[in-house]
mmCIF file of C-alpha atoms in Angstrom:
data_model
loop_
_atom_site.group_PDB
_atom_site.id
_atom_site.type_symbol
_atom_site.label_atom_id
_atom_site.label_comp_id
_atom_site.label_asym_id
_atom_site.label_seq_id
_atom_site.Cartn_x
_atom_site.Cartn_y
_atom_site.Cartn_z
ATOM 1 C CA MET A 1067 0.000 0.000 0.000
ATOM 2 C CA ARG A 1068 1.068 3.623 -0.404
ATOM 3 C CA LEU A 1069 -0.001 7.065 0.781
ATOM 4 C CA GLU A 1070 -1.596 9.230 -1.858
ATOM 5 C CA GLY A 1071 -3.214 12.608 -1.304
ATOM 6 C CA GLY A 1072 -3.220 12.014 2.445
ATOM 7 C CA GLY A 1073 -4.938 8.641 2.121
ATOM 8 C CA CYS A 1074 -3.861 5.006 1.993
ATOM 9 C CA VAL A 1075 -4.186 3.335 -1.390
ATOM 10 C CA SER A 1076 -3.820 -0.424 -1.796
ATOM 11 C CA THR A 1077 -1.256 -1.406 -4.387
ATOM 12 C CA HIS A 1078 -3.045 -4.754 -4.737
ATOM 13 C CA ALA A 1079 -5.910 -3.853 -7.034
ATOM 14 C CA HIS A 1080 -6.639 -7.565 -7.437
ATOM 15 C CA MET A 1081 -7.355 -8.082 -3.711
ATOM 16 C CA ILE A 1082 -10.659 -9.812 -3.041
ATOM 17 C CA TYR A 1083 -12.843 -8.111 -0.452
ATOM 18 C CA LEU A 1084 -14.640 -10.547 1.874
ATOM 19 C CA ASP A 1085 -14.995 -8.425 5.013
ATOM 20 C CA ASN A 1086 -18.500 -7.060 4.493
ATOM 21 C CA HIS A 1087 -19.550 -7.638 8.102
ATOM 22 C CA SER A 1088 -16.862 -5.185 9.122
ATOM 23 C CA THR A 1089 -17.865 -2.601 6.535
ATOM 24 C CA THR A 1090 -19.447 -2.693 3.114
ATOM 25 C CA ILE A 1091 -18.134 -0.969 0.013
ATOM 26 C CA CYS A 1092 -19.956 2.318 -0.398
ATOM 27 C CA ASP A 1093 -22.302 2.049 -3.378
ATOM 28 C CA TYR A 1094 -21.093 4.445 -6.092
ATOM 29 C CA ARG A 1095 -24.645 5.797 -6.398
ATOM 30 C CA VAL A 1096 -24.575 6.670 -2.709
ATOM 31 C CA ALA A 1097 -21.124 8.233 -3.066
ATOM 32 C CA GLU A 1098 -22.392 10.440 -5.898
ATOM 33 C CA VAL A 1099 -25.259 11.717 -3.751
ATOM 34 C CA ILE A 1100 -22.870 12.412 -0.866
ATOM 35 C CA TYR A 1101 -20.508 14.342 -3.150
ATOM 36 C CA SER A 1102 -23.278 16.490 -4.598
ATOM 37 C CA THR A 1103 -24.521 17.225 -1.074
ATOM 38 C CA LEU A 1104 -21.029 18.191 0.092
ATOM 39 C CA THR A 1105 -20.555 20.610 -2.781
ATOM 40 C CA GLU A 1106 -24.073 21.918 -3.370
ATOM 41 C CA THR A 1107 -26.113 21.465 -0.149
ATOM 42 C CA TYR A 1108 -23.436 22.822 2.151
ATOM 43 C CA GLY A 1109 -25.588 24.758 4.604
ATOM 44 C CA ASN A 1110 -26.133 24.016 8.283
ATOM 45 C CA SER A 1111 -29.491 22.260 8.559
ATOM 46 C CA SER A 1112 -30.214 24.132 11.802
ATOM 47 C CA SER A 1113 -29.570 27.515 10.200
ATOM 48 C CA THR A 1114 -32.999 27.961 8.665
ATOM 49 C CA VAL A 1115 -32.998 31.751 8.606
ATOM 50 C CA HIS A 1116 -31.905 31.609 4.947
ATOM 51 C CA GLU A 1117 -32.524 29.412 1.900
ATOM 52 C CA ILE A 1118 -29.150 27.648 1.980
ATOM 53 C CA GLY A 1119 -29.933 26.343 5.461
ATOM 54 C CA ASP A 1120 -33.462 25.519 4.321
ATOM 55 C CA CYS A 1121 -32.053 23.330 1.531
ATOM 56 C CA ALA A 1122 -29.887 21.392 3.989
ATOM 57 C CA ASN A 1123 -32.828 20.977 6.348
ATOM 58 C CA LEU A 1124 -34.997 19.690 3.498
ATOM 59 C CA ALA A 1125 -32.287 17.219 2.453
ATOM 60 C CA VAL A 1126 -32.246 15.810 5.988
ATOM 61 C CA LYS A 1127 -36.037 15.500 6.053
ATOM 62 C CA VAL A 1128 -36.124 13.659 2.723
ATOM 63 C CA ALA A 1129 -33.350 11.283 3.843
ATOM 64 C CA THR A 1130 -35.106 10.653 7.157
ATOM 65 C CA LYS A 1131 -38.231 9.487 5.330
ATOM 66 C CA LYS A 1132 -36.169 7.027 3.265
ATOM 67 C CA ILE A 1133 -34.601 5.583 6.410
ATOM 68 C CA ALA A 1134 -37.945 5.340 8.202
ATOM 69 C CA ARG A 1135 -39.457 3.543 5.222
ATOM 70 C CA VAL A 1136 -36.923 0.699 5.120
ATOM 71 C CA ILE A 1137 -37.489 -0.168 8.812
ATOM 72 C CA GLN A 1138 -41.170 0.812 8.872
ATOM 73 C CA ALA A 1139 -40.828 3.520 11.489
ATOM 74 C CA SER A 1140 -41.855 7.164 11.715
ATOM 75 C CA SER A 1141 -39.506 9.963 10.660
ATOM 76 C CA GLN A 1142 -40.106 11.668 13.997
ATOM 77 C CA GLU A 1143 -38.617 8.671 15.830
ATOM 78 C CA ILE A 1144 -35.159 8.862 14.210
ATOM 79 C CA VAL A 1145 -32.180 10.374 16.036
ATOM 80 C CA PHE A 1146 -28.987 10.665 13.979
ATOM 81 C CA THR A 1147 -25.667 9.610 15.499
ATOM 82 C CA SER A 1148 -22.121 8.837 14.384
ATOM 83 C CA GLY A 1149 -22.987 5.154 14.071
ATOM 84 C CA ALA A 1150 -24.495 2.157 15.822
ATOM 85 C CA THR A 1151 -22.030 2.170 18.729
ATOM 86 C CA GLU A 1152 -23.102 5.676 19.706
ATOM 87 C CA SER A 1153 -26.744 4.753 19.101
ATOM 88 C CA ILE A 1154 -26.467 1.753 21.424
ATOM 89 C CA THR A 1155 -24.704 3.822 24.070
ATOM 90 C CA LEU A 1156 -27.375 6.522 23.871
ATOM 91 C CA GLY A 1157 -30.150 3.938 24.041
ATOM 92 C CA ILE A 1158 -28.720 2.182 27.095
ATOM 93 C CA LYS A 1159 -27.329 5.126 29.046
ATOM 94 C CA GLY A 1160 -30.208 7.415 28.092
ATOM 95 C CA THR A 1161 -32.700 4.876 29.428
ATOM 96 C CA ILE A 1162 -30.655 4.282 32.583
ATOM 97 C CA ARG A 1163 -30.295 7.977 33.365
ATOM 98 C CA ASN A 1164 -34.016 8.503 32.985
ATOM 99 C CA LEU A 1165 -34.733 5.659 35.425
ATOM 100 C CA GLN A 1166 -32.133 6.911 37.877
ATOM 101 C CA ASN A 1167 -33.948 10.243 37.908
ATOM 102 C CA ALA A 1168 -36.903 8.260 39.276
ATOM 103 C CA ASP A 1169 -34.629 6.816 41.980
ATOM 104 C CA ILE A 1170 -34.603 3.324 40.447
ATOM 105 C CA LYS A 1171 -31.532 1.106 40.143
ATOM 106 C CA PRO A 1172 -32.113 -0.331 36.666
ATOM 107 C CA HIS A 1173 -31.850 -4.010 35.842
ATOM 108 C CA ILE A 1174 -30.686 -4.803 32.294
ATOM 109 C CA ALA A 1175 -30.764 -8.157 30.493
ATOM 110 C CA ILE A 1176 -28.498 -8.834 27.510
ATOM 111 C CA ALA A 1177 -27.245 -11.865 25.571
ATOM 112 C CA SER A 1178 -23.700 -13.191 25.948
ATOM 113 C CA SER A 1179 -23.335 -13.062 22.156
ATOM 114 C CA GLU A 1180 -24.110 -9.349 21.826
ATOM 115 C CA HIS A 1181 -21.768 -6.898 20.144
ATOM 116 C CA LYS A 1182 -19.099 -5.342 22.354
ATOM 117 C CA ALA A 1183 -20.943 -2.012 22.141
ATOM 118 C CA VAL A 1184 -23.682 -3.573 24.276
ATOM 119 C CA LEU A 1185 -21.501 -5.827 26.437
ATOM 120 C CA ASP A 1186 -18.871 -3.243 27.305
ATOM 121 C CA THR A 1187 -21.385 -0.473 28.004
ATOM 122 C CA CYS A 1188 -23.368 -2.679 30.362
ATOM 123 C CA GLN A 1189 -20.288 -4.111 32.064
ATOM 124 C CA ALA A 1190 -18.988 -0.574 32.672
ATOM 125 C CA LEU A 1191 -22.315 0.491 34.172
ATOM 126 C CA LYS A 1192 -22.320 -2.597 36.388
ATOM 127 C CA ALA A 1193 -18.751 -1.907 37.527
ATOM 128 C CA GLN A 1194 -19.895 1.601 38.506
ATOM 129 C CA ASP A 1195 -22.747 0.015 40.497
ATOM 130 C CA LYS A 1196 -25.302 1.858 38.375
ATOM 131 C CA ILE A 1197 -27.199 -1.216 37.184
ATOM 132 C CA LYS A 1198 -27.978 -4.838 37.892
ATOM 133 C CA LEU A 1199 -27.029 -7.019 34.941
ATOM 134 C CA THR A 1200 -28.332 -10.382 33.747
ATOM 135 C CA ILE A 1201 -26.577 -12.127 30.848
ATOM 136 C CA LEU A 1202 -28.495 -14.744 28.854
ATOM 137 C CA SER A 1203 -26.452 -17.661 27.583
ATOM 138 C CA ALA A 1204 -26.324 -18.701 23.937
ATOM 139 C CA ASP A 1205 -26.255 -22.236 22.550
ATOM 140 C CA SER A 1206 -23.746 -23.739 20.076
ATOM 141 C CA GLN A 1207 -25.432 -21.913 17.189
ATOM 142 C CA ALA A 1208 -25.698 -18.594 19.071
ATOM 143 C CA HIS A 1209 -29.446 -19.042 19.619
ATOM 144 C CA LEU A 1210 -31.224 -17.893 22.764
ATOM 145 C CA ASP A 1211 -33.765 -19.858 24.768
ATOM 146 C CA LEU A 1212 -36.973 -17.833 24.521
ATOM 147 C CA SER A 1213 -38.564 -19.481 27.555
ATOM 148 C CA THR A 1214 -35.596 -18.362 29.676
ATOM 149 C CA LEU A 1215 -35.816 -14.915 28.107
ATOM 150 C CA GLU A 1216 -39.489 -14.711 29.074
ATOM 151 C CA LYS A 1217 -38.742 -15.681 32.678
ATOM 152 C CA ILE A 1218 -36.129 -12.945 32.844
ATOM 153 C CA CYS A 1219 -38.519 -10.386 31.356
ATOM 154 C CA ALA A 1220 -41.073 -11.379 33.996
ATOM 155 C CA SER A 1221 -38.527 -10.832 36.783
ATOM 156 C CA ASP A 1222 -38.776 -7.045 36.898
ATOM 157 C CA ILE A 1223 -36.112 -5.912 34.462
ATOM 158 C CA HIS A 1224 -36.025 -2.403 33.010
ATOM 159 C CA LEU A 1225 -34.305 -2.921 29.636
ATOM 160 C CA LEU A 1226 -33.728 -5.856 27.287
ATOM 161 C CA CYS A 1227 -30.931 -5.678 24.678
ATOM 162 C CA ILE A 1228 -30.903 -8.339 21.957
ATOM 163 C CA MET A 1229 -29.421 -7.990 18.460
ATOM 164 C CA ALA A 1230 -31.294 -8.766 15.241
ATOM 165 C CA ALA A 1231 -28.439 -10.696 13.627
ATOM 166 C CA ASN A 1232 -25.064 -11.750 14.977
ATOM 167 C CA ASN A 1233 -22.043 -9.934 13.595
ATOM 168 C CA GLU A 1234 -19.768 -12.987 13.705
ATOM 169 C CA VAL A 1235 -21.759 -16.139 12.953
ATOM 170 C CA GLY A 1236 -24.645 -14.377 11.203
ATOM 171 C CA THR A 1237 -27.383 -16.058 13.243
ATOM 172 C CA ILE A 1238 -30.704 -14.263 12.747
ATOM 173 C CA TYR A 1239 -32.748 -13.785 15.909
ATOM 174 C CA PRO A 1240 -36.563 -13.940 16.138
ATOM 175 C CA VAL A 1241 -36.930 -10.210 16.779
ATOM 176 C CA GLU A 1242 -40.704 -10.227 16.380
ATOM 177 C CA LYS A 1243 -41.088 -12.930 19.059
ATOM 178 C CA ILE A 1244 -38.567 -11.265 21.365
ATOM 179 C CA ALA A 1245 -40.353 -7.924 21.026
ATOM 180 C CA ALA A 1246 -43.689 -9.589 21.791
ATOM 181 C CA ILE A 1247 -42.266 -11.123 24.980
ATOM 182 C CA ALA A 1248 -40.828 -7.778 26.037
ATOM 183 C CA GLN A 1249 -44.124 -6.000 25.347
ATOM 184 C CA LYS A 1250 -46.064 -8.607 27.326
ATOM 185 C CA HIS A 1251 -44.005 -7.743 30.404
ATOM 186 C CA ASN A 1252 -43.738 -3.991 29.685
ATOM 187 C CA VAL A 1253 -39.966 -4.186 29.206
ATOM 188 C CA PRO A 1254 -38.336 -1.692 26.812
ATOM 189 C CA PHE A 1255 -36.491 -3.558 24.056
ATOM 190 C CA LEU A 1256 -33.341 -2.183 22.412
ATOM 191 C CA CYS A 1257 -32.494 -4.050 19.208
ATOM 192 C CA ASP A 1258 -29.021 -3.738 17.700
ATOM 193 C CA ALA A 1259 -30.006 -4.130 14.042
ATOM 194 C CA THR A 1260 -26.647 -3.023 12.656
ATOM 195 C CA GLN A 1261 -26.037 -6.194 10.649
ATOM 196 C CA ALA A 1262 -29.692 -6.683 9.745
ATOM 197 C CA VAL A 1263 -31.024 -3.454 8.251
ATOM 198 C CA GLY A 1264 -31.014 -3.671 4.466
ATOM 199 C CA LYS A 1265 -30.437 -7.430 4.545
ATOM 200 C CA ILE A 1266 -33.555 -8.836 6.207
ATOM 201 C CA PRO A 1267 -37.006 -7.279 6.756
ATOM 202 C CA ILE A 1268 -37.344 -5.122 9.882
ATOM 203 C CA ARG A 1269 -40.756 -3.823 11.042
ATOM 204 C CA PHE A 1270 -40.108 -1.415 13.884
ATOM 205 C CA HIS A 1271 -43.738 -0.471 14.552
ATOM 206 C CA ASP A 1272 -45.520 -3.719 13.795
ATOM 207 C CA TRP A 1273 -43.126 -5.780 15.921
ATOM 208 C CA GLY A 1274 -43.219 -3.405 18.875
ATOM 209 C CA ILE A 1275 -39.489 -2.638 19.082
ATOM 210 C CA THR A 1276 -38.744 0.184 21.535
ATOM 211 C CA MET A 1277 -35.335 1.281 20.216
ATOM 212 C CA LEU A 1278 -33.303 0.206 17.201
ATOM 213 C CA ALA A 1279 -29.670 0.973 16.299
ATOM 214 C CA LEU A 1280 -28.235 1.030 12.768
ATOM 215 C CA SER A 1281 -25.127 2.155 10.860
ATOM 216 C CA ALA A 1282 -24.854 3.356 7.259
ATOM 217 C CA HIS A 1283 -21.588 1.585 6.506
ATOM 218 C CA LYS A 1284 -23.119 -1.856 6.985
ATOM 219 C CA LEU A 1285 -25.569 -1.321 4.098
ATOM 220 C CA TYR A 1286 -23.348 0.184 1.384
ATOM 221 C CA GLY A 1287 -23.439 3.695 2.825
ATOM 222 C CA PRO A 1288 -20.755 5.951 4.333
ATOM 223 C CA LYS A 1289 -18.906 5.495 7.608
ATOM 224 C CA GLY A 1290 -19.475 7.869 10.496
ATOM 225 C CA VAL A 1291 -23.259 8.101 10.418
ATOM 226 C CA GLY A 1292 -26.030 6.019 11.937
ATOM 227 C CA ALA A 1293 -29.280 6.344 13.818
ATOM 228 C CA LEU A 1294 -31.131 5.392 16.956
ATOM 229 C CA VAL A 1295 -34.829 4.892 16.351
ATOM 230 C CA VAL A 1296 -36.818 5.622 19.507
ATOM 231 C CA ARG A 1297 -40.487 4.718 19.828
ATOM 232 C CA LYS A 1298 -42.687 7.635 20.770
ATOM 233 C CA GLY A 1299 -43.260 7.686 24.515
ATOM 234 C CA HIS A 1300 -39.971 6.045 25.523
ATOM 235 C CA GLN A 1301 -38.070 8.496 27.686
ATOM 236 C CA LEU A 1302 -34.324 9.065 27.261
ATOM 237 C CA GLU A 1303 -31.953 11.436 28.967
ATOM 238 C CA PRO A 1304 -29.198 12.886 26.735
ATOM 239 C CA ILE A 1305 -25.627 11.723 27.284
ATOM 240 C CA MET A 1306 -24.175 14.754 25.469
ATOM 241 C CA TYR A 1307 -24.906 18.437 25.893
ATOM 242 C CA GLY A 1308 -24.287 21.609 23.932
ATOM 243 C CA GLY A 1309 -27.250 22.292 21.686
ATOM 244 C CA GLY A 1310 -30.929 21.760 21.089
ATOM 245 C CA GLN A 1311 -30.643 19.730 17.910
ATOM 246 C CA GLN A 1312 -32.729 16.557 17.623
ATOM 247 C CA LYS A 1313 -34.907 17.500 20.579
ATOM 248 C CA GLY A 1314 -31.793 17.828 22.719
ATOM 249 C CA LEU A 1315 -31.140 14.070 22.596
ATOM 250 C CA ARG A 1316 -28.080 14.323 20.389
ATOM 251 C CA PRO A 1317 -26.815 17.898 20.158
ATOM 252 C CA GLY A 1318 -24.385 19.074 17.500
ATOM 253 C CA THR A 1319 -24.428 20.120 13.849
ATOM 254 C CA LEU A 1320 -25.966 17.404 11.721
ATOM 255 C CA ASN A 1321 -23.758 15.505 9.277
ATOM 256 C CA VAL A 1322 -25.931 16.407 6.286
ATOM 257 C CA PRO A 1323 -23.895 14.585 3.581
ATOM 258 C CA GLY A 1324 -23.676 11.468 5.767
ATOM 259 C CA ILE A 1325 -27.392 11.524 6.544
ATOM 260 C CA VAL A 1326 -28.246 11.985 2.866
ATOM 261 C CA GLY A 1327 -25.921 9.059 2.088
ATOM 262 C CA LEU A 1328 -27.620 6.898 4.704
ATOM 263 C CA GLY A 1329 -31.004 7.826 3.268
ATOM 264 C CA GLU A 1330 -29.959 6.918 -0.271
ATOM 265 C CA ALA A 1331 -28.415 3.642 0.905
ATOM 266 C CA CYS A 1332 -31.700 2.770 2.631
ATOM 267 C CA ARG A 1333 -33.705 3.657 -0.485
ATOM 268 C CA LEU A 1334 -31.545 1.379 -2.615
ATOM 269 C CA ARG A 1335 -31.704 -1.476 -0.112
ATOM 270 C CA GLN A 1336 -35.474 -1.290 -0.045
ATOM 271 C CA LEU A 1337 -35.536 -1.593 -3.829
ATOM 272 C CA GLU A 1338 -32.802 -4.211 -4.232
ATOM 273 C CA MET A 1339 -32.549 -6.126 -0.951
ATOM 274 C CA VAL A 1340 -34.547 -9.231 -1.852
ATOM 275 C CA GLU A 1341 -32.804 -9.845 -5.164
ATOM 276 C CA ASP A 1342 -29.347 -8.947 -3.851
ATOM 277 C CA GLU A 1343 -29.553 -11.146 -0.759
ATOM 278 C CA ARG A 1344 -30.736 -14.108 -2.806
ATOM 279 C CA ALA A 1345 -27.734 -13.730 -5.131
ATOM 280 C CA ILE A 1346 -25.330 -13.223 -2.215
ATOM 281 C CA ALA A 1347 -26.587 -16.406 -0.519
ATOM 282 C CA LEU A 1348 -25.976 -18.439 -3.675
ATOM 283 C CA LYS A 1349 -22.400 -17.181 -3.870
ATOM 284 C CA ARG A 1350 -21.883 -17.844 -0.169
ATOM 285 C CA ASP A 1351 -23.162 -21.398 -0.562
ATOM 286 C CA ASN A 1352 -20.840 -21.939 -3.536
ATOM 287 C CA LEU A 1353 -17.866 -20.696 -1.527
ATOM 288 C CA GLN A 1354 -18.863 -22.945 1.370
ATOM 289 C CA THR A 1355 -19.097 -25.981 -0.916
ATOM 290 C CA LEU A 1356 -15.708 -25.308 -2.501
ATOM 291 C CA LEU A 1357 -14.033 -24.916 0.892
ATOM 292 C CA LEU A 1358 -15.649 -28.041 2.329
ATOM 293 C CA GLN A 1359 -14.468 -30.015 -0.696
ATOM 294 C CA GLY A 1360 -10.927 -28.644 -0.582
ATOM 295 C CA ILE A 1361 -10.166 -28.403 3.150
ATOM 296 C CA PRO A 1362 -10.498 -31.636 5.150
ATOM 297 C CA GLY A 1363 -11.852 -31.113 8.654
ATOM 298 C CA LEU A 1364 -13.361 -27.707 7.906
ATOM 299 C CA VAL A 1365 -16.094 -26.645 10.358
ATOM 300 C CA ILE A 1366 -18.962 -24.267 9.546
ATOM 301 C CA ASN A 1367 -19.989 -22.304 12.635
ATOM 302 C CA GLY A 1368 -23.442 -20.978 13.480
ATOM 303 C CA ASP A 1369 -26.873 -21.870 12.172
ATOM 304 C CA ILE A 1370 -26.433 -22.709 8.479
ATOM 305 C CA ASN A 1371 -30.206 -22.602 7.956
ATOM 306 C CA ASN A 1372 -30.885 -19.275 9.643
ATOM 307 C CA ARG A 1373 -28.073 -16.813 9.010
ATOM 308 C CA LEU A 1374 -27.346 -13.672 7.048
ATOM 309 C CA ALA A 1375 -26.948 -14.325 3.325
ATOM 310 C CA GLY A 1376 -23.337 -13.153 3.183
ATOM 311 C CA ASN A 1377 -22.096 -14.843 6.342
ATOM 312 C CA LEU A 1378 -19.627 -17.720 6.371
ATOM 313 C CA LEU A 1379 -17.697 -18.284 9.603
ATOM 314 C CA ILE A 1380 -15.401 -21.255 9.148
ATOM 315 C CA SER A 1381 -12.904 -22.965 11.425
ATOM 316 C CA ILE A 1382 -9.904 -25.147 10.634
ATOM 317 C CA PRO A 1383 -9.325 -26.680 14.085
ATOM 318 C CA ASP A 1384 -5.652 -27.561 13.572
ATOM 319 C CA VAL A 1385 -4.650 -24.344 11.784
ATOM 320 C CA PRO A 1386 -4.377 -21.067 13.762
ATOM 321 C CA ASN A 1387 -6.304 -18.278 12.090
ATOM 322 C CA SER A 1388 -3.324 -15.938 12.572
ATOM 323 C CA ALA A 1389 -1.235 -18.164 10.296
ATOM 324 C CA VAL A 1390 -3.855 -18.013 7.565
ATOM 325 C CA ILE A 1391 -4.308 -14.253 7.850
ATOM 326 C CA ALA A 1392 -0.533 -13.712 7.622
ATOM 327 C CA ARG A 1393 -0.405 -15.620 4.340
ATOM 328 C CA VAL A 1394 -3.475 -14.175 2.619
ATOM 329 C CA ARG A 1395 -3.641 -10.576 3.891
ATOM 330 C CA HIS A 1396 -2.321 -9.183 0.587
ATOM 331 C CA LYS A 1397 -4.695 -11.327 -1.441
ATOM 332 C CA LEU A 1398 -7.907 -11.600 0.564
ATOM 333 C CA ALA A 1399 -9.628 -9.161 2.913
ATOM 334 C CA ILE A 1400 -11.016 -11.519 5.578
ATOM 335 C CA SER A 1401 -11.092 -11.358 9.370
ATOM 336 C CA THR A 1402 -10.949 -13.463 12.500
ATOM 337 C CA GLY A 1403 -14.143 -11.969 13.929
ATOM 338 C CA SER A 1404 -15.625 -8.616 14.858
ATOM 339 C CA ALA A 1405 -13.681 -5.632 13.518
ATOM 340 C CA CYS A 1406 -14.128 -3.985 16.910
ATOM 341 C CA THR A 1407 -12.115 -6.750 18.598
ATOM 342 C CA SER A 1408 -9.994 -8.311 15.825
ATOM 343 C CA GLY A 1409 -6.953 -6.328 17.012
ATOM 344 C CA VAL A 1410 -7.332 -7.641 20.544
ATOM 345 C CA GLU A 1411 -5.382 -10.757 21.499
ATOM 346 C CA GLU A 1412 -8.234 -12.722 23.008
ATOM 347 C CA PRO A 1413 -10.597 -15.429 21.737
ATOM 348 C CA SER A 1414 -13.863 -14.437 20.072
ATOM 349 C CA HIS A 1415 -16.355 -13.744 22.851
ATOM 350 C CA VAL A 1416 -19.180 -14.906 20.558
ATOM 351 C CA LEU A 1417 -17.641 -18.301 19.827
ATOM 352 C CA THR A 1418 -16.676 -18.621 23.490
ATOM 353 C CA ALA A 1419 -20.266 -17.852 24.499
ATOM 354 C CA MET A 1420 -21.382 -20.586 22.090
ATOM 355 C CA GLY A 1421 -19.256 -23.069 24.031
ATOM 356 C CA LEU A 1422 -17.095 -24.089 21.066
ATOM 357 C CA ALA A 1423 -13.838 -25.956 21.557
ATOM 358 C CA GLU A 1424 -10.681 -23.885 21.956
ATOM 359 C CA ASN A 1425 -9.091 -25.205 18.744
ATOM 360 C CA VAL A 1426 -12.260 -24.386 16.796
ATOM 361 C CA ILE A 1427 -12.204 -20.825 18.129
ATOM 362 C CA GLU A 1428 -8.488 -20.397 17.409
ATOM 363 C CA GLY A 1429 -8.980 -21.634 13.848
ATOM 364 C CA SER A 1430 -11.963 -19.404 13.022
ATOM 365 C CA LEU A 1431 -12.123 -17.102 10.004
ATOM 366 C CA ARG A 1432 -15.003 -14.798 9.084
ATOM 367 C CA LEU A 1433 -15.783 -14.480 5.384
ATOM 368 C CA GLY A 1434 -18.345 -11.804 4.569
ATOM 369 C CA LEU A 1435 -19.768 -11.582 1.060
ATOM 370 C CA GLY A 1436 -21.637 -8.558 -0.274
ATOM 371 C CA LYS A 1437 -23.541 -7.369 -3.312
ATOM 372 C CA PHE A 1438 -20.315 -6.478 -5.131
ATOM 373 C CA THR A 1439 -18.719 -9.911 -4.634
ATOM 374 C CA THR A 1440 -18.422 -11.706 -7.985
ATOM 375 C CA ASP A 1441 -18.531 -15.409 -8.867
ATOM 376 C CA GLU A 1442 -14.944 -15.147 -10.109
ATOM 377 C CA GLU A 1443 -13.835 -13.734 -6.761
ATOM 378 C CA VAL A 1444 -15.555 -16.578 -4.934
ATOM 379 C CA ALA A 1445 -13.720 -19.170 -7.020
ATOM 380 C CA THR A 1446 -10.368 -17.418 -6.639
ATOM 381 C CA ALA A 1447 -10.811 -16.906 -2.893
ATOM 382 C CA ALA A 1448 -11.539 -20.601 -2.457
ATOM 383 C CA GLU A 1449 -8.414 -21.543 -4.428
ATOM 384 C CA ILE A 1450 -6.248 -19.225 -2.335
ATOM 385 C CA LEU A 1451 -7.577 -20.467 1.005
ATOM 386 C CA ILE A 1452 -7.363 -24.137 0.037
ATOM 387 C CA SER A 1453 -3.792 -23.726 -1.226
ATOM 388 C CA GLU A 1454 -2.516 -21.696 1.726
ATOM 389 C CA ILE A 1455 -4.138 -23.909 4.368
ATOM 390 C CA LYS A 1456 -2.635 -26.978 2.690
ATOM 391 C CA SER A 1457 0.798 -25.304 2.802
ATOM 392 C CA ILE A 1458 0.401 -24.423 6.493
ATOM 393 C CA ARG A 1459 -0.622 -27.983 7.350
ATOM 394 C CA GLU A 1460 2.487 -29.305 5.621
ATOM 395 C CA LEU A 1461 4.613 -27.143 7.932
ATOM 396 C CA LEU A 1462 2.835 -28.143 11.154
#
């Protein structure tokens, strides 16, 4: 790679990108809309005392409607953030602060397979003695036991946090059923839908979700922008101060180009999601078949019948994933798990929560296909992995 114009440019134009769970390639149509907004709709959306500000404000309103449409929510329920991590933090801490104002020590329930944004936020609050915390266990496919979840919801908890789809193994959770259980016991339900929006149907209103977090860069939009969708009537306290924007919940000048990009990405996913995800699943299945045929002892992790279309988390129990990454990093963009923890020298917390064997965890590799992945790339990626893993085994 080299530096060019202040940025890093890969010198390997032939590299195959299979890290779409970490971030998707920004759709060129979205990039064009962002560029035109940057150069033409440059006003501050809060500065509506002149027409330039009015144009920016209108652009935000139009984008908000596009986002609301893809998740079947109301425009008035959307709060823009820098991404899903901030959205999750606002949803959890904002709820907790509101309850603490009522002199209640909140009790939160989460799953052991949640994203670190949920786990770390809740663990920090527990360490500060601000909450009681219950962690639901996951099975070997990262599923949750709904009967246990219902018992926990009936035990006087104040917030339930369950993701819509797992960011490592791709397991899709029964959000509609979970929301119904939470509603039955009057428990607010925060759903981390970061990996799900634009890939599977989400019905915020019909399912009774209380809060929902999403990020643009997981659905072919730009990095640095996301949203927290908050059902009308759910009370949050802000965790940032300094302005009255977005009803005071998230002060600061709105990222108009990013929001417009998120809106366009959502519009395109609504139009193309079904067809795209079907095609992605076929390519994923082809890659899985090729790898199973070419790598003896290969393990497929997670629920192969109920996962995101682009997800393929494999393990080669006798081959450390670090050895594979070292050999393919200039050819394939793949990962060993969540991008938020892949630089940390510790086993995947998701696979650990699933109770998988240590050698399976140490040999895990996450392959994430997207709408821009081609059949030729799938075939080449399989050849590279099969060849390199064979070479590593010969050295062991």
